[in-house]
Short mmCIF file of C-alpha atoms and ligand atoms in Angstrom, two decimals:
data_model
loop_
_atom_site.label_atom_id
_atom_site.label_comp_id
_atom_site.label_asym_id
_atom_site.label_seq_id
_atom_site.Cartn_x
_atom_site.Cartn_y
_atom_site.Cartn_z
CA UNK A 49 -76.19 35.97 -12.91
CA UNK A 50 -76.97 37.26 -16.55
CA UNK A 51 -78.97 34.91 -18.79
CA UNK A 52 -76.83 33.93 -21.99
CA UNK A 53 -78.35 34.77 -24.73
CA UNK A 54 -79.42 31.66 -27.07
CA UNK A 55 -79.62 32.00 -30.66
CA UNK A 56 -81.86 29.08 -32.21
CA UNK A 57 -82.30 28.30 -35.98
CA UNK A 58 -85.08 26.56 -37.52
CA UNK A 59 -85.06 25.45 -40.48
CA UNK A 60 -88.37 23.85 -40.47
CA UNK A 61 -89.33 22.11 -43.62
CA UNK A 62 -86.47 22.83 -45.58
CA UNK A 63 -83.21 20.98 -46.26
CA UNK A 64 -79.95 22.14 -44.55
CA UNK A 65 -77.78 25.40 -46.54
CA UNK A 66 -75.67 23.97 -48.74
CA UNK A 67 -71.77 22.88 -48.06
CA UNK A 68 -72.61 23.25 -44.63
CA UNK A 69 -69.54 22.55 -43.46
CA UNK A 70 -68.15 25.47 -44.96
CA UNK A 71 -70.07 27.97 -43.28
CA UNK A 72 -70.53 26.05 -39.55
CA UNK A 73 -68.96 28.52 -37.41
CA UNK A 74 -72.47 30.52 -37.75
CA UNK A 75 -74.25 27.70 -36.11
CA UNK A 76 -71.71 26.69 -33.53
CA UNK A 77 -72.30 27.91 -29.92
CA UNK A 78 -69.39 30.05 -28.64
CA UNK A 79 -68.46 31.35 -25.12
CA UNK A 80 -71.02 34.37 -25.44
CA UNK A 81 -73.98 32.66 -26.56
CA UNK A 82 -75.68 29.66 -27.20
CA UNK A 83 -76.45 28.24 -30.57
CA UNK A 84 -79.00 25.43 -31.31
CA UNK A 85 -80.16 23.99 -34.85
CA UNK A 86 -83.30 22.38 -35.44
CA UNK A 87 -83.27 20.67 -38.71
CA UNK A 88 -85.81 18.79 -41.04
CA UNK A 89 -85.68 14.80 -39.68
CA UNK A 90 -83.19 13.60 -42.15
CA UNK A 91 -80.15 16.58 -41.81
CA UNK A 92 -80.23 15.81 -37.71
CA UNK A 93 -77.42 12.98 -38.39
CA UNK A 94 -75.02 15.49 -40.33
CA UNK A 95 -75.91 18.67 -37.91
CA UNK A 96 -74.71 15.97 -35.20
CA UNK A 97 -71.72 14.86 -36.87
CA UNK A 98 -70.54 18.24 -37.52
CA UNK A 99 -71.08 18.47 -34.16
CA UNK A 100 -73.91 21.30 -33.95
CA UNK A 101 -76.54 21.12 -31.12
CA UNK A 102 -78.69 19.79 -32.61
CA UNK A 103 -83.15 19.80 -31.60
CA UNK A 104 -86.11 18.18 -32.89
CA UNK A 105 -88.64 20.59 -34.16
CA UNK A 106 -91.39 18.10 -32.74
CA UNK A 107 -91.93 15.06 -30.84
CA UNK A 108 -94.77 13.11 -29.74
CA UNK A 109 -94.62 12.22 -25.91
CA UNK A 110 -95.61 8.52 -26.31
CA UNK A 111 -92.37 6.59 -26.63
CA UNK A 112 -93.35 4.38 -29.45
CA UNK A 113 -96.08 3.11 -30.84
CA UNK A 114 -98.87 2.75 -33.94
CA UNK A 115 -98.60 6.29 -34.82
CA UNK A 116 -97.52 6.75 -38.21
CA UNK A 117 -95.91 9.44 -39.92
CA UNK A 118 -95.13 10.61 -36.14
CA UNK A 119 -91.87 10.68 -34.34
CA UNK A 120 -91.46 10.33 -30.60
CA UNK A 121 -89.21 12.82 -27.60
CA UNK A 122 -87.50 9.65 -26.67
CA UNK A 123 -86.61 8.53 -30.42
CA UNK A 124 -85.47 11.90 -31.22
CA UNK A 125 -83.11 11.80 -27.39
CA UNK A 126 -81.83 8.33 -28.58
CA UNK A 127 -80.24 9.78 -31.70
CA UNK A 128 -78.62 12.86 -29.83
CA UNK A 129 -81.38 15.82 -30.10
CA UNK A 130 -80.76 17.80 -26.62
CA UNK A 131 -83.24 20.35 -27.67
CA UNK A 132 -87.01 20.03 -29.14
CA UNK A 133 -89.23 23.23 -30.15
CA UNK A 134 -92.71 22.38 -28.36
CA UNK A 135 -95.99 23.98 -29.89
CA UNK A 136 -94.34 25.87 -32.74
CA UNK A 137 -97.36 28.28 -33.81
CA UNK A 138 -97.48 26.06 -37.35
CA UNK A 139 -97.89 23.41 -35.35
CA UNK A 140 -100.43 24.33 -33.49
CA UNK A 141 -101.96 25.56 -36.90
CA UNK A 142 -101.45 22.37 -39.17
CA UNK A 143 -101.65 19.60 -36.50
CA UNK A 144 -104.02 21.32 -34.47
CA UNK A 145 -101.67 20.95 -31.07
CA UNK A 146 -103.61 21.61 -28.34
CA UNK A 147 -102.20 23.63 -25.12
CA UNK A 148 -102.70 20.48 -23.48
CA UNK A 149 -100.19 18.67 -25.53
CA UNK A 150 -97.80 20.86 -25.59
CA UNK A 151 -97.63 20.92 -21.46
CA UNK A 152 -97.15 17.14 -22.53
CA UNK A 153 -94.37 17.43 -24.72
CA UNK A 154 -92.52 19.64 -22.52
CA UNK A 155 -93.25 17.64 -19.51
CA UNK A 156 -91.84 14.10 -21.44
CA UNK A 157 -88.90 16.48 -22.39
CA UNK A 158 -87.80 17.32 -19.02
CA UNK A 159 -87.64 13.62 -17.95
CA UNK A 160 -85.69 12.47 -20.71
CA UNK A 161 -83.33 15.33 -20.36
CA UNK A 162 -83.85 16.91 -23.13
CA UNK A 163 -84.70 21.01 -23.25
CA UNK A 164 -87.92 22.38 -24.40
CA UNK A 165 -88.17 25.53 -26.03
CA UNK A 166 -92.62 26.13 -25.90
CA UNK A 167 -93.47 28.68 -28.29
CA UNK A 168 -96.27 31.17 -27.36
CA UNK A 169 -97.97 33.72 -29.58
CA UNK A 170 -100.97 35.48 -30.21
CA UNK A 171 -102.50 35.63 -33.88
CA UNK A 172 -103.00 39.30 -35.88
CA UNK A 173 -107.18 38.72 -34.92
CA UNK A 174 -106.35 38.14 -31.32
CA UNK A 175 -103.70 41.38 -31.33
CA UNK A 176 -106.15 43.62 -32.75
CA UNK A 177 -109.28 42.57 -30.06
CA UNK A 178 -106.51 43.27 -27.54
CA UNK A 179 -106.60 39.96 -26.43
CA UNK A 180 -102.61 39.51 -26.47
CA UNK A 181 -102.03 38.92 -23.09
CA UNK A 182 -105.07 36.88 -22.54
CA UNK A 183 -104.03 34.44 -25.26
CA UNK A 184 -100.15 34.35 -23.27
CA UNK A 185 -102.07 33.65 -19.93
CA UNK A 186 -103.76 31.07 -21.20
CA UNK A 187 -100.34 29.08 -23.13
CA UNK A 188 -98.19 29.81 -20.00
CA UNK A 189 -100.88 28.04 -17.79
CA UNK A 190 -99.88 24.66 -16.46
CA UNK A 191 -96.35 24.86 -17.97
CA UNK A 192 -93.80 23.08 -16.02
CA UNK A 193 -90.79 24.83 -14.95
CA UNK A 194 -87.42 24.65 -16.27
CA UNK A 195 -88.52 25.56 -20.17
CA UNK A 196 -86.84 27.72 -22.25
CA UNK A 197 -90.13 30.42 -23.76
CA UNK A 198 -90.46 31.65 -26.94
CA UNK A 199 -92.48 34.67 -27.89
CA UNK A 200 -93.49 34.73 -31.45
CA UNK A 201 -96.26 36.84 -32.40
CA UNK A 202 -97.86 34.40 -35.10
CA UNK A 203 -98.33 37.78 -37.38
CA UNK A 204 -94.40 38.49 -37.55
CA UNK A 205 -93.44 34.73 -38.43
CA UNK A 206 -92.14 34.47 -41.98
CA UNK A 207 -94.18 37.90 -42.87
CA UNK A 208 -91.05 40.49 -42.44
CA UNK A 209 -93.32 42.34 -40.17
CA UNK A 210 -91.23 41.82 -36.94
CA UNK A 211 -92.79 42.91 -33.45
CA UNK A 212 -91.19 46.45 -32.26
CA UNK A 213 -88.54 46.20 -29.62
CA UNK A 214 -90.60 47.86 -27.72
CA UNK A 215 -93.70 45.76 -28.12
CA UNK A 216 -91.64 43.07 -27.95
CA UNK A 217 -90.06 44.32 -24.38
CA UNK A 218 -93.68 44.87 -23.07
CA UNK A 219 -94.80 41.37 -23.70
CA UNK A 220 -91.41 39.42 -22.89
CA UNK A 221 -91.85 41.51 -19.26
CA UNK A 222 -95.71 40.66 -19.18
CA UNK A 223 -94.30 37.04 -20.28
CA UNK A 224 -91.37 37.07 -17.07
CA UNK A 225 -94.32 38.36 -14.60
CA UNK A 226 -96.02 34.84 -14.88
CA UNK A 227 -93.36 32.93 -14.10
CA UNK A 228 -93.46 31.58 -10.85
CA UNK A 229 -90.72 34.45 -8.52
CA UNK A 230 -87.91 31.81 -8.53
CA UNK A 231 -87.78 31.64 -11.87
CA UNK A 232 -88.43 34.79 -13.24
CA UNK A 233 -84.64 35.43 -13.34
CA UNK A 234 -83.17 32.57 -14.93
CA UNK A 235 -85.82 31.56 -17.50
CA UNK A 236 -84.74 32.63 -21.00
CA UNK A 237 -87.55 34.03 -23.20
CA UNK A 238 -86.63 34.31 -27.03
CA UNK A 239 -87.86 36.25 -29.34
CA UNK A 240 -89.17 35.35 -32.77
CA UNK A 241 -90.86 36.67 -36.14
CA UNK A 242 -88.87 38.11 -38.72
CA UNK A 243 -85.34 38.55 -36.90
CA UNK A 244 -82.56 39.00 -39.43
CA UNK A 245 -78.99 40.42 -39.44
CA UNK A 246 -80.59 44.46 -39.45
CA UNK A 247 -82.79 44.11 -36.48
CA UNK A 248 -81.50 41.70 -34.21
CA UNK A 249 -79.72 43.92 -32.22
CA UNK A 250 -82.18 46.28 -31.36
CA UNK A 251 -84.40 43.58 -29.81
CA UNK A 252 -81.45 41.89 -28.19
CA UNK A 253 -80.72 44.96 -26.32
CA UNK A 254 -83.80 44.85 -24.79
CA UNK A 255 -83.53 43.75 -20.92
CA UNK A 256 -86.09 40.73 -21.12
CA UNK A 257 -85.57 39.51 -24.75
CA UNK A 258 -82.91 36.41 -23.86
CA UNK A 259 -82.21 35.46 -27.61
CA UNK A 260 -83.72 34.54 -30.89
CA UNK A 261 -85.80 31.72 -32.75
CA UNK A 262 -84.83 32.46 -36.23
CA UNK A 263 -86.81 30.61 -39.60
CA UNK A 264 -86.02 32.42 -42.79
CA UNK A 265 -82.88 34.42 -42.04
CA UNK A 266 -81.32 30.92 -40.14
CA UNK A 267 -81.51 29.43 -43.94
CA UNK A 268 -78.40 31.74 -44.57
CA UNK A 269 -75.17 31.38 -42.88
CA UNK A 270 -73.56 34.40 -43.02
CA UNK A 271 -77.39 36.48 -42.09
CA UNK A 272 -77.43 33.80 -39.12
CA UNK A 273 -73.78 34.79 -38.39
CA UNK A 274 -75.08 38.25 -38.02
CA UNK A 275 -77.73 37.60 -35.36
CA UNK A 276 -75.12 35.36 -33.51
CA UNK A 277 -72.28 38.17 -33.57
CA UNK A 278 -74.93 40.76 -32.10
CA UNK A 279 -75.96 38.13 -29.28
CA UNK A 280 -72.45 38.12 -28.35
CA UNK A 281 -71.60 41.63 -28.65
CA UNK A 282 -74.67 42.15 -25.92
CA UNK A 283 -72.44 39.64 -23.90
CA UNK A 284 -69.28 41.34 -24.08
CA UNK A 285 -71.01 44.31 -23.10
CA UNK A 286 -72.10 42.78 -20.08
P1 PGA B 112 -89.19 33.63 -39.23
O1 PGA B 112 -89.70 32.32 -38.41
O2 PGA B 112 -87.89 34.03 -38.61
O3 PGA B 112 -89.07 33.17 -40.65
O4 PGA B 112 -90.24 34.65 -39.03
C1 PGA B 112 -89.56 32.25 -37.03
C2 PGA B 112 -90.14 30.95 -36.54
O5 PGA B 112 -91.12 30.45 -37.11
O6 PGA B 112 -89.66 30.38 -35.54
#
């Protein structure tokens, strides 16, 4: 059975594009592919009215609690989030998230039904000591199953230096290899780091590249549009 491919847009720490529900068809899933939003905190109640799918970019596994500033998996499941990223690299970077948390966070998202989408990556430093597939050995260890992957070499997020199809390919295989044999085939792995409308394609043609985790180019409707029309062109190919 092919994998769908899912097209995810983070906006991060930025508000929603304006009149959004002019332009929603770019962010609504359709027959050929998937479509999730993850939206700053305070656009999740619109993206859910509009009726988007909508994700949390974070939550903390703890279900509540004295930790301020912080928002919890179960808070974010009680207001309708079906999705949460887990370990974004800029997490990892800013709120120094260890591996170990993130196995948490995915693990607390499983049993509230929600799906995790864990976000591995190796820095520029680590690519260039050829330590690449070290760095994905150790992020992949200890992950539970049933997880959505995302591959996002930290050097090609938000620097319009995307990752090759081809280097991509090599590490979303290397990525597929580690997963356990019966669920090699139906994991999705995503891509991410500087996909836009131009290149999209070319790395969704590739056989282990599942979809996309878009930041910059999700901020525009009709570039999003674009990566969401080539995911479903590589559908109706199928
Ligand atoms: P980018 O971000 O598309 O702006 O490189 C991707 C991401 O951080 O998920």
């Amino acid at each position: 059975m092919p994998r769908i491919p899912l097209i995810a847009a983070n906006w991060k720490m930025n508000p929603a594009p304006e009149s959004l529900e002019d332009c929603i068809d770019s962010y609504i899933p359709n027959e050929h592919a998937d479509v999730v939003v993850f939206p700053c905190l305070v656009d999740i109640p619109l993206c859910l009215e509009l009726g988007m799918v909508t994700g949390a970019q974070y939550g903390r596994a703890e279900n509540y609690g004295a930790f301020t500033g912080d928002i919890s998996l179960q808070i974010m499941s009680e207001i309708g989030c079906t999705w949460v990223l887990c370990g974004h690299s800029e997490r990892r970077r800013y709120h120094l998230e260890t591996d170990a948390d993130i196995i948490k966070q995915a693990e607390k998202a499983l049993e509230l039904g929600m799906q995790p989408i864990v976000c591995i990556g190796e820095t520029q430093e680590e690519r260039q000591a050829g330590a690449e597939q070290v760095v994905i050995r150790r992020q992949m260890s200890d992950l539970p199953e049933g997880i959505t992957l995302a591959y996002e070499p930290v050097w090609a997020i938000g620097t319009g230096q995307t990752a090759t199809p081809a280097q991509a390919q090599d590490m979303h295989a290397f990525i597929r290899s580690l997963l356990p044999a019966d669920a090699r085939d139906g994991t999705r792995i995503l891509y991410g780091g500087s996909v836009n409308g131009q290149n999209a394609e070319s790395l969704l043609l590739q056989p282990d590249i599942d979809g996309a985790l878009v930041g910059g180019a999700a901020l525009k409707p009709d570039e999003f549009g674009k990566i969401v029309q080539a995911a479903v062109r590589m559908t109706e190919r199928l």
